[in-house]
Each structure stands twice: as C-alpha cells, then as structure tokens.
GROMACS .gro file of C-alpha atoms in nm:
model
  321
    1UNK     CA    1   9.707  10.624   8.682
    2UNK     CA    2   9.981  10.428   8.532
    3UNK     CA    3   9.884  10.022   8.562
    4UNK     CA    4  10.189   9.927   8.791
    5UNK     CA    5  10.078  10.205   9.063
    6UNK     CA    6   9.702   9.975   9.014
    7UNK     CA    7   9.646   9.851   9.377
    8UNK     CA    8   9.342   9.771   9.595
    9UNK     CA    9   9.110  10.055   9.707
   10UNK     CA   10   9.048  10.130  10.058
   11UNK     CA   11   8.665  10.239  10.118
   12UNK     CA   12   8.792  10.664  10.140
   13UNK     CA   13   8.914  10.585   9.827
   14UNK     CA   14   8.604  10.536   9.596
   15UNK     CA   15   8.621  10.896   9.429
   16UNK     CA   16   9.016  10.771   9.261
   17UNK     CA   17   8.800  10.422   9.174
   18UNK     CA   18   8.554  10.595   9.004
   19UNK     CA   19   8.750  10.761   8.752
   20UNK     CA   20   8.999  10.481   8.685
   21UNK     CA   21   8.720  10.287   8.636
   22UNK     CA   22   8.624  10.546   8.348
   23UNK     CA   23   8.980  10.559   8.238
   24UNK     CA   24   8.964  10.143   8.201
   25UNK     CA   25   8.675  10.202   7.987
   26UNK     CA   26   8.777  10.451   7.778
   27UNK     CA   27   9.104  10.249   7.736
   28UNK     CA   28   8.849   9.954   7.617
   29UNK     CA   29   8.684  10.192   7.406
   30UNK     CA   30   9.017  10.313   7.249
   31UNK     CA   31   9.117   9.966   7.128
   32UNK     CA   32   8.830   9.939   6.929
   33UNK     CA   33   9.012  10.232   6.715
   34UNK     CA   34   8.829  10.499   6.854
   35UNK     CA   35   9.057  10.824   6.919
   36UNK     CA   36   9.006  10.909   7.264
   37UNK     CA   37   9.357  10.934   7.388
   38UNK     CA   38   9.283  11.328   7.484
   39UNK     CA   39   9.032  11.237   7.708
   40UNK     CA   40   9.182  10.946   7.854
   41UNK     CA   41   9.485  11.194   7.927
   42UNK     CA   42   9.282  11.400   8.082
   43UNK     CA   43   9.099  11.170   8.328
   44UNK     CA   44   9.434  11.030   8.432
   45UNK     CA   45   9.541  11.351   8.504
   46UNK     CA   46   9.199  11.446   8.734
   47UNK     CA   47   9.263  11.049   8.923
   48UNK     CA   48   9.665  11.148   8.990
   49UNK     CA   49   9.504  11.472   9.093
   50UNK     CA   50   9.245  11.348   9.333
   51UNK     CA   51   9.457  11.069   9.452
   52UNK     CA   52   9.769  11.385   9.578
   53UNK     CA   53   9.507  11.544   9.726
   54UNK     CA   54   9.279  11.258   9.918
   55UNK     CA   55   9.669  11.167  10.068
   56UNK     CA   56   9.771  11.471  10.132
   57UNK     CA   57   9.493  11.529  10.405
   58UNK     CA   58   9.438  11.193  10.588
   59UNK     CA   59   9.280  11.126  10.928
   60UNK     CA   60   9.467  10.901  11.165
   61UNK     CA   61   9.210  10.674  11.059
   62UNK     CA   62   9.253  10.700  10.761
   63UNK     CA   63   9.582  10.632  10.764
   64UNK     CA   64   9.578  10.347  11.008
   65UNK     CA   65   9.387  10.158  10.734
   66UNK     CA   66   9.657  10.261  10.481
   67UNK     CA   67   9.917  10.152  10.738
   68UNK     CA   68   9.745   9.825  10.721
   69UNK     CA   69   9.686   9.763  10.350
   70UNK     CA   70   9.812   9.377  10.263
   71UNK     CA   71   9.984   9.535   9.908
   72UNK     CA   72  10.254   9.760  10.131
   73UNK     CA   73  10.626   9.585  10.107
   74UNK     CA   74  10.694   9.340  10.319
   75UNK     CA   75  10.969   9.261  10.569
   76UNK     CA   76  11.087   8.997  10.250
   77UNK     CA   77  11.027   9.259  10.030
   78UNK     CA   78  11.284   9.453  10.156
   79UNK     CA   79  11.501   9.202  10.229
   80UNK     CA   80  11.491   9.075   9.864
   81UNK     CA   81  11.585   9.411   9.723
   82UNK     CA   82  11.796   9.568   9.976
   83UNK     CA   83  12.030   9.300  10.138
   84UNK     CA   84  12.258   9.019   9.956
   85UNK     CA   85  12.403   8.684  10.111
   86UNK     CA   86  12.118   8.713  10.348
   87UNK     CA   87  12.104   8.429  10.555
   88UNK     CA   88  11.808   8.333  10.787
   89UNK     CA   89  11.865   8.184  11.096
   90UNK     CA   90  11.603   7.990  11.318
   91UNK     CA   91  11.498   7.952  11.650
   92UNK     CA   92  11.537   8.094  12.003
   93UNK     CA   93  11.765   7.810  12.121
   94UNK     CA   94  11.474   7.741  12.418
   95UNK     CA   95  11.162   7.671  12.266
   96UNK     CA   96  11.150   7.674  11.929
   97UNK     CA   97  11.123   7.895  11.567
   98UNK     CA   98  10.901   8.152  11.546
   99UNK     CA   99  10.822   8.234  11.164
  100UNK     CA  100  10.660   8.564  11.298
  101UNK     CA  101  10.963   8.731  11.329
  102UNK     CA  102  11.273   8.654  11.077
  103UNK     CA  103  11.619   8.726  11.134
  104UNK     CA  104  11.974   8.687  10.973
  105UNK     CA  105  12.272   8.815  10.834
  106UNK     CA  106  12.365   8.991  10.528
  107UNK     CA  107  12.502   9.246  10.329
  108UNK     CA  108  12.411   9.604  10.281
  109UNK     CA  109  12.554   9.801   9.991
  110UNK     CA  110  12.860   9.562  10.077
  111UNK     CA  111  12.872   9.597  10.469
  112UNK     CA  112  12.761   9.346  10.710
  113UNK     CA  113  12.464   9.378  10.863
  114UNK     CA  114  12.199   9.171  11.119
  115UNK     CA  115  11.801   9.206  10.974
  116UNK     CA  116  11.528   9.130  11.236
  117UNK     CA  117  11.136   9.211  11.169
  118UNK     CA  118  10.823   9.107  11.153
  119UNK     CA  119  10.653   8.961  10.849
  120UNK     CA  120  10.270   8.918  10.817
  121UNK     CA  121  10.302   8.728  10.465
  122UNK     CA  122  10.095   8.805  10.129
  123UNK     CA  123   9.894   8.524  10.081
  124UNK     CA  124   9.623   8.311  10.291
  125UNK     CA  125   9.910   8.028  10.316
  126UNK     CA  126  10.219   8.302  10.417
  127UNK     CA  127  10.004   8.487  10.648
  128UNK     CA  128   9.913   8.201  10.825
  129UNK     CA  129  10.278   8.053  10.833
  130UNK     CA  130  10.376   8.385  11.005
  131UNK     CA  131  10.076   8.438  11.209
  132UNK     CA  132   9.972   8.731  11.064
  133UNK     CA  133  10.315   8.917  11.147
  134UNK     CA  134  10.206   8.866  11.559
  135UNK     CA  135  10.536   8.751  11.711
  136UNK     CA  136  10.565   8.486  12.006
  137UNK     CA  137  10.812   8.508  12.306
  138UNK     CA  138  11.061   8.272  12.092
  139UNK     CA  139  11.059   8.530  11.836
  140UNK     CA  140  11.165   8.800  12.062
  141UNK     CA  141  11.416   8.566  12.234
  142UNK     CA  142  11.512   8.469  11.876
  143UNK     CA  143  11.525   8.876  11.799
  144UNK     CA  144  11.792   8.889  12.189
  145UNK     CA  145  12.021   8.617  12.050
  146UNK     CA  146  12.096   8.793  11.702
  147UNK     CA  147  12.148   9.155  11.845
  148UNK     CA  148  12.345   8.972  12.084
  149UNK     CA  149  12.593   8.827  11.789
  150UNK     CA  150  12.579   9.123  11.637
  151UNK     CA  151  12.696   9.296  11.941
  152UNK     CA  152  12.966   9.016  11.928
  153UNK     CA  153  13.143   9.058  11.614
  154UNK     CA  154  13.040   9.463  11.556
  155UNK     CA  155  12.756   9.452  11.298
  156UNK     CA  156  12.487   9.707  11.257
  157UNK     CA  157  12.131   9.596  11.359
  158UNK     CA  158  11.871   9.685  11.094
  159UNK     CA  159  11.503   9.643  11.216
  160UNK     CA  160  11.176   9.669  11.003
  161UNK     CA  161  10.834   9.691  11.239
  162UNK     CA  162  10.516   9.615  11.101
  163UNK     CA  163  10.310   9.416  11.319
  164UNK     CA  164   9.946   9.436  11.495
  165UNK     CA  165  10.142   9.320  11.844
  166UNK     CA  166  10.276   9.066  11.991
  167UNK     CA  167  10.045   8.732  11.960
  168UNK     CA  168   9.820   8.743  12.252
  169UNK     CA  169   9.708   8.374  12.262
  170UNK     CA  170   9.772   8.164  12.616
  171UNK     CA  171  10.049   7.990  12.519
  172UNK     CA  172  10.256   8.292  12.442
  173UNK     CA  173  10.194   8.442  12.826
  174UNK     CA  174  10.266   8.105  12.962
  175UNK     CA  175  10.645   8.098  12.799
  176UNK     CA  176  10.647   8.422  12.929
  177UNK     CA  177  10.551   8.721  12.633
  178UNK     CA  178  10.618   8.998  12.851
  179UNK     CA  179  10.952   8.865  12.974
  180UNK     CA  180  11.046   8.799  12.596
  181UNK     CA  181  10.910   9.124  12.524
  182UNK     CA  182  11.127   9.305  12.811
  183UNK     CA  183  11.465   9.149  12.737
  184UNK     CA  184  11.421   9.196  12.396
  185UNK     CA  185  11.355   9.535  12.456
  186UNK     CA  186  11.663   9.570  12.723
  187UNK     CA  187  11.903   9.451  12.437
  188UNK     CA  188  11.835   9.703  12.190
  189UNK     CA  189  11.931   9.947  12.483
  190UNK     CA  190  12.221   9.743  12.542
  191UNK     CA  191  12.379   9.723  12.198
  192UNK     CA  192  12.759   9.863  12.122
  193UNK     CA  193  12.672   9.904  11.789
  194UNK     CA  194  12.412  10.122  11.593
  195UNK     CA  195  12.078   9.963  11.538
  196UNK     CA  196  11.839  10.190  11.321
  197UNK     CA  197  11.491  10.067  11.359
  198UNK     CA  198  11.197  10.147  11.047
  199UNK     CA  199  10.799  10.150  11.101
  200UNK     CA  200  10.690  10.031  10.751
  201UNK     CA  201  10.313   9.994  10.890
  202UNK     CA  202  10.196   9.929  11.189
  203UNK     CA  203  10.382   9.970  11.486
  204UNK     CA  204  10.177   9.799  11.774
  205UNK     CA  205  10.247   9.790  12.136
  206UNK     CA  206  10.520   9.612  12.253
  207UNK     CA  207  10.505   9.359  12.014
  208UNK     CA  208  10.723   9.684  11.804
  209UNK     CA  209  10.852   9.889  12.055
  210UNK     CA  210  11.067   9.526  12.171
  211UNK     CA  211  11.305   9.603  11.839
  212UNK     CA  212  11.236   9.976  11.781
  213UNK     CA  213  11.425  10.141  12.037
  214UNK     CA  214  11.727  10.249  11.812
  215UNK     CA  215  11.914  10.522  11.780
  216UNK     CA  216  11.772  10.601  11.488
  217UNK     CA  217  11.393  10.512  11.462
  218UNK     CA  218  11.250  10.619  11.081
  219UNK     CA  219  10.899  10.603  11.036
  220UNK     CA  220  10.673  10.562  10.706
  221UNK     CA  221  10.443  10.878  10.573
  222UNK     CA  222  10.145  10.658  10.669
  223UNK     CA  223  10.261  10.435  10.910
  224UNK     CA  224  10.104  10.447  11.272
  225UNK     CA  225  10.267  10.377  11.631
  226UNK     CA  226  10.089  10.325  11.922
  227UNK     CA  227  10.102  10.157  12.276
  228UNK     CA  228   9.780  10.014  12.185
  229UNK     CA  229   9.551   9.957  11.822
  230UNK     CA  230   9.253  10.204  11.781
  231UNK     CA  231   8.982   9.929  11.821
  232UNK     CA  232   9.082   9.840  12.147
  233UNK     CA  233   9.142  10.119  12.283
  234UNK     CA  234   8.745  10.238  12.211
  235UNK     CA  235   8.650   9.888  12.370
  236UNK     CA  236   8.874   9.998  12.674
  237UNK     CA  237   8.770  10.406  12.683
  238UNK     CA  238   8.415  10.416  12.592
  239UNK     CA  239   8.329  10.035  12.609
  240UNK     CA  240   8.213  10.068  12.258
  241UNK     CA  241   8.399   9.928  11.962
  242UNK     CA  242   8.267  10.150  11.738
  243UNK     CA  243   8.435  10.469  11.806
  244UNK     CA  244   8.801  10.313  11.647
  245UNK     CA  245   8.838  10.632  11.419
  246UNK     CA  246   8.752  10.915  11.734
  247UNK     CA  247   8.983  10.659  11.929
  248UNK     CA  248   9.241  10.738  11.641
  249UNK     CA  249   9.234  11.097  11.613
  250UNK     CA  250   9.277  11.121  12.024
  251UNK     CA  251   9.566  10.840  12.065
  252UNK     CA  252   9.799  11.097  11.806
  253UNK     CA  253   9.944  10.779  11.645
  254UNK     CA  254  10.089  10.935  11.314
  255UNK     CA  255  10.422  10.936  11.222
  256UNK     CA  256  10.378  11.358  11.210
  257UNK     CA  257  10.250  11.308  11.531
  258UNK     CA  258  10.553  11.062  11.638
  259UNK     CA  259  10.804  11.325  11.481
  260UNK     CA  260  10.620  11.647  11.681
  261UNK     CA  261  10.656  11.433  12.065
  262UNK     CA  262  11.021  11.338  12.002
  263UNK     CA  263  10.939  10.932  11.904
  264UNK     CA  264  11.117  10.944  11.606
  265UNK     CA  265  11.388  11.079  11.410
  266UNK     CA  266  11.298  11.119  11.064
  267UNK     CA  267  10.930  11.073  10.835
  268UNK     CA  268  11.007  10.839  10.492
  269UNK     CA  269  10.762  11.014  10.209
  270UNK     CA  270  10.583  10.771  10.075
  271UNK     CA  271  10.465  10.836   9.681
  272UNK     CA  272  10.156  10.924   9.560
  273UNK     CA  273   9.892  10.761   9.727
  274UNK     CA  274  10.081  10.532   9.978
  275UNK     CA  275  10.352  10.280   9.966
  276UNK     CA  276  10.139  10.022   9.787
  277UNK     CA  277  10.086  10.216   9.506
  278UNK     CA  278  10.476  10.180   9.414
  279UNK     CA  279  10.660   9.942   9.623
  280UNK     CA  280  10.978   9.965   9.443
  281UNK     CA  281  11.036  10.379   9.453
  282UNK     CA  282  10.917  10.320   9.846
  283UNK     CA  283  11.207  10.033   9.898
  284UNK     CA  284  11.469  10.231   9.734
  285UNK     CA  285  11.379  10.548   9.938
  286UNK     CA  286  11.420  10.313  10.265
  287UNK     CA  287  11.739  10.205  10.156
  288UNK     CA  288  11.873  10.540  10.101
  289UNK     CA  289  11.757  10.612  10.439
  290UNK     CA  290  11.859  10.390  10.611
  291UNK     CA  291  12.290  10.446  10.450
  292UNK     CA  292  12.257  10.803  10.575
  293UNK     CA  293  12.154  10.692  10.943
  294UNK     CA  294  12.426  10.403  10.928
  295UNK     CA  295  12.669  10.664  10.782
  296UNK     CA  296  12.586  10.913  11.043
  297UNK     CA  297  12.660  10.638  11.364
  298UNK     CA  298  12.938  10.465  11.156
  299UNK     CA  299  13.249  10.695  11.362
  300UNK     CA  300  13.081  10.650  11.721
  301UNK     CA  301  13.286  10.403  11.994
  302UNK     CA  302  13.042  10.151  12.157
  303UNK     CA  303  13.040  10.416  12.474
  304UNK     CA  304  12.877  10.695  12.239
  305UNK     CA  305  12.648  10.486  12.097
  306UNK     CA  306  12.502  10.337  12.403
  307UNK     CA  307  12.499  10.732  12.555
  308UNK     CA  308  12.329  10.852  12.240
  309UNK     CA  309  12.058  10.589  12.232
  310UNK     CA  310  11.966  10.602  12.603
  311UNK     CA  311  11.984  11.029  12.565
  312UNK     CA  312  11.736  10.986  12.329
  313UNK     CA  313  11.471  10.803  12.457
  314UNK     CA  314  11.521  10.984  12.806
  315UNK     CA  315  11.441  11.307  12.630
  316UNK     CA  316  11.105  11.208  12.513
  317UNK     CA  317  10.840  11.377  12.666
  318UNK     CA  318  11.080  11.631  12.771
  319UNK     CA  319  11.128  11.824  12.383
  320UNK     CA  320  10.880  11.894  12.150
  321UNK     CA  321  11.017  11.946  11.765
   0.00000   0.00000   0.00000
C-alpha cells in the first residue's frame, strides 16, 4: 500500500496490518541492497487486495467504527480545500460561541456560499476546544442565525455532519438543547434557497438531523445515521452494553441502508479502504458532489425549493428505492 494511503488500523483490520507490516520489512531489507522488489510487489498487491475486499463487505459495525476513525477529513479539512475567502463568524448573539459547530461565509468554485458543521478536532488540544464535535444550544442557534442571512441575501447553505450528538451535559438542557435543536431544525425547512447537507461520519441524533434536512442530503460510503448511537441503544433494548454491534445490524444505520428507506439522495464512494486512507481523492469527490446538487437546485424560485424540500422528507417512509 502506497505510504500516503498509511493510516491507523481498526481491530477488523489486522489481516491488511499483517502484511504491510511484511511489506515494511522487506522494504528494510531492500535498502540493505538486497533485490526483493518482486516480492515486495507482490505483497502490496495481496494488502490492496485484502484491503478491497475486507471494505467491500462491512457490518454496520464495522462501519460505524470506520465512520468514527479520528484520520477521516474534517469539517476544516474541507473547508481548507474546498471554499476560499471563508470567513468564520462567532456566536449565537444570546449566550455565547460555541466552537462545536463553525460557521461562515465563502466561496465555492467562485459562488457564494454559507458553511455550517460540526468539527470534532484532530488533536487532544482541538478536540477538546470543540468538544469532541458535540454541539451546544448556542451552536444550533449560531447554525439559525447564518441560514437565516443566507436566506437574506440568497446564498446556498452547505452543511457537513459528523458528530456523536448534540452535547448532553446539564447546562446544555438548561439553555434549552431541544429548543435549539428544534428551531434549528425548523430553519432548514424554512430556507428559500438550496441547502445540500453531507454525512462525512457520524450522523447522530438530533445533534445532525438539526442541519441535515436539505434538499439534497449526500451521505459517505461508510458513514452511519441514526436517531440514536449503537451503544446506547443496547443499554436501552437489552439493558446490556455489550450487544453495540447486534444493536448495529438491527438499527439499519448505513448509508445503503439510508439510500434503500428514502433518507438520502445520493452514496459518496469512498476509496479503497475508507476515507482516511486518502483524504484528498475523498475531498475532491465531495466537492464534485456537492456542484452537481447546487447545479441541479440553482434554476428553482424560493416557492420550489421550499415545496421540493418539504416533498421530500414527507415521502419518507412512504417509497422505498
């Protein structure tokens, strides 16, 4: 496997470990001057091999713990390779800033354009400063008053979901979480312009559905959405903890299993071996992605929009692809 596509291995994994492991050492052996290139060729070959194949036959448990793996891109990720003249803006104009949940203005391939989404941060100090990617009810207030000047002045709302929920801590329900989480969730609905909304990871209760309902909602290969995470939803079924991955399986939280009930629009591939494994390729897929469902909304009056959108989630439930 080529060293850039090098990433963290997740514990299904150990078979692709193994034999880059022996390809490392081979490679150390090879720079000694023995000529071993053949056989390092053809290890590589068996890992790329193994690697298609482990993905291309995941459990939803599997792929929840892909969903979650720290390497994926990041909400700043994106934002660094996708948007220009992005400005940040702060606070909910209430309470206070919530670094949870970032939000601005930019440019997309030269249009204007409002960002919102969560970030959980890539190192000890980032993940703390954002809490982990679990939003507060400023951040979701923050989230009402940016849709609200995009509404305003006619720019596109792009969000990017990957968060475990909403924070659950006391002081979020006493500012009022569910409220936040509500109105946030009634001004996505209420938008004259096109939002399109991407699952990059997880896609947790309301804490994603409170910037995800878009008229175009995208989803990663190996993302998950769910009303609820598999863990607690054992503790709450079977009162046992332990059963996360049958929990998993029977919740139907996939994005295959999102596209099947009517939840979303359109699957992203992800390449070989998840989203970690080659950030960049997965970025520039999402940005293509998310031109053609701009493109596709860019000729529809405020009325149409707003019809469209509420159509669509009205017929969930209702058609199965």
């Amino acid at each position: 496997m080529p060293d850039h596509m090098r990433s963290t291995y997740l514990d299904f994994e150990k078979p692709v470990a193994e034999l880059d492991s022996k390809v490392d050492e081979l490679r150390a052996l090879a720079a000694t001057g023995s000529d071993i290139g053949e056989e390092i060729s053809r290890i590589e070959e068996k890992a790329a091999q193994a690697l298609t194949d482990l993905y291309a036959n995941l459990t939803p448990w599997q792929k929840t713990l892909v969903a979650r793996h720290h390497q994926r891109p990041h909400l700043t990720d994106f934002i660094n390779a996708l948007i220009t003249e992005f400005t940040p803006l702060a606070g909910d104009r209430k309470f206070g800033e919530d670094e949870a949940l970032v939000g601005g203005f930019g440019r997309f391939r030269g249009e204007s354009i409002c960002v919102i989404g969560q970030e959980k941060g890539a190192t000890t100090e980032s993940r703390i400063k954002h809490n982990f990617g679990m939003a507060r009810p400023e951040g979701y207030r923050k989230a009402v008053r940016l849709m609200e000047m995009a509404d305003r002045f006619g720019i596109p709302v792009l969000t990017l979901v990957d968060s475990a929920g909403a924070y659950p801590g006391i002081g979020a329900e006493e500012r009022g979480q569910a409220e936040a989480i509500a109105r946030s969730t009634d001004a996505c609905l209420a938008l004259g312009v096109p939002n399109v909304a991407i699952i990059t990871g997880e896609g947790m209760s309301g804490g994603a559905i409170a910037i995800t309902t878009a008229n175009r909602v995208l989803m990663f290969e190996h993302a998950i959405y769910s009303v609820i995470s598999p863990e607690a939803a054992s503790s709450i079924l079977w009162r046992d903890g332990t059963k996360a991955q049958e929990a998993a399986t029977s919740m139907k939280i996939t994005a295959q299993d999102m596209l099947r009930f009517g939840v979303i629009d359109q699957i992203l591939k992800e390449p070989a071996g998840g989203a970690h494994r080659d950030p960049a390729a997965m970025i520039a897929t999402t940005g293509d992605a998310i031109g053609q469902a701009l493109d596709e909304l860019r000729n529809l009056d405020p009325g149409m929009i707003r019809q469209q959108r509420r159509q669509k989630f009205l017929d969930i439930g209702r058609k199965l692809a």
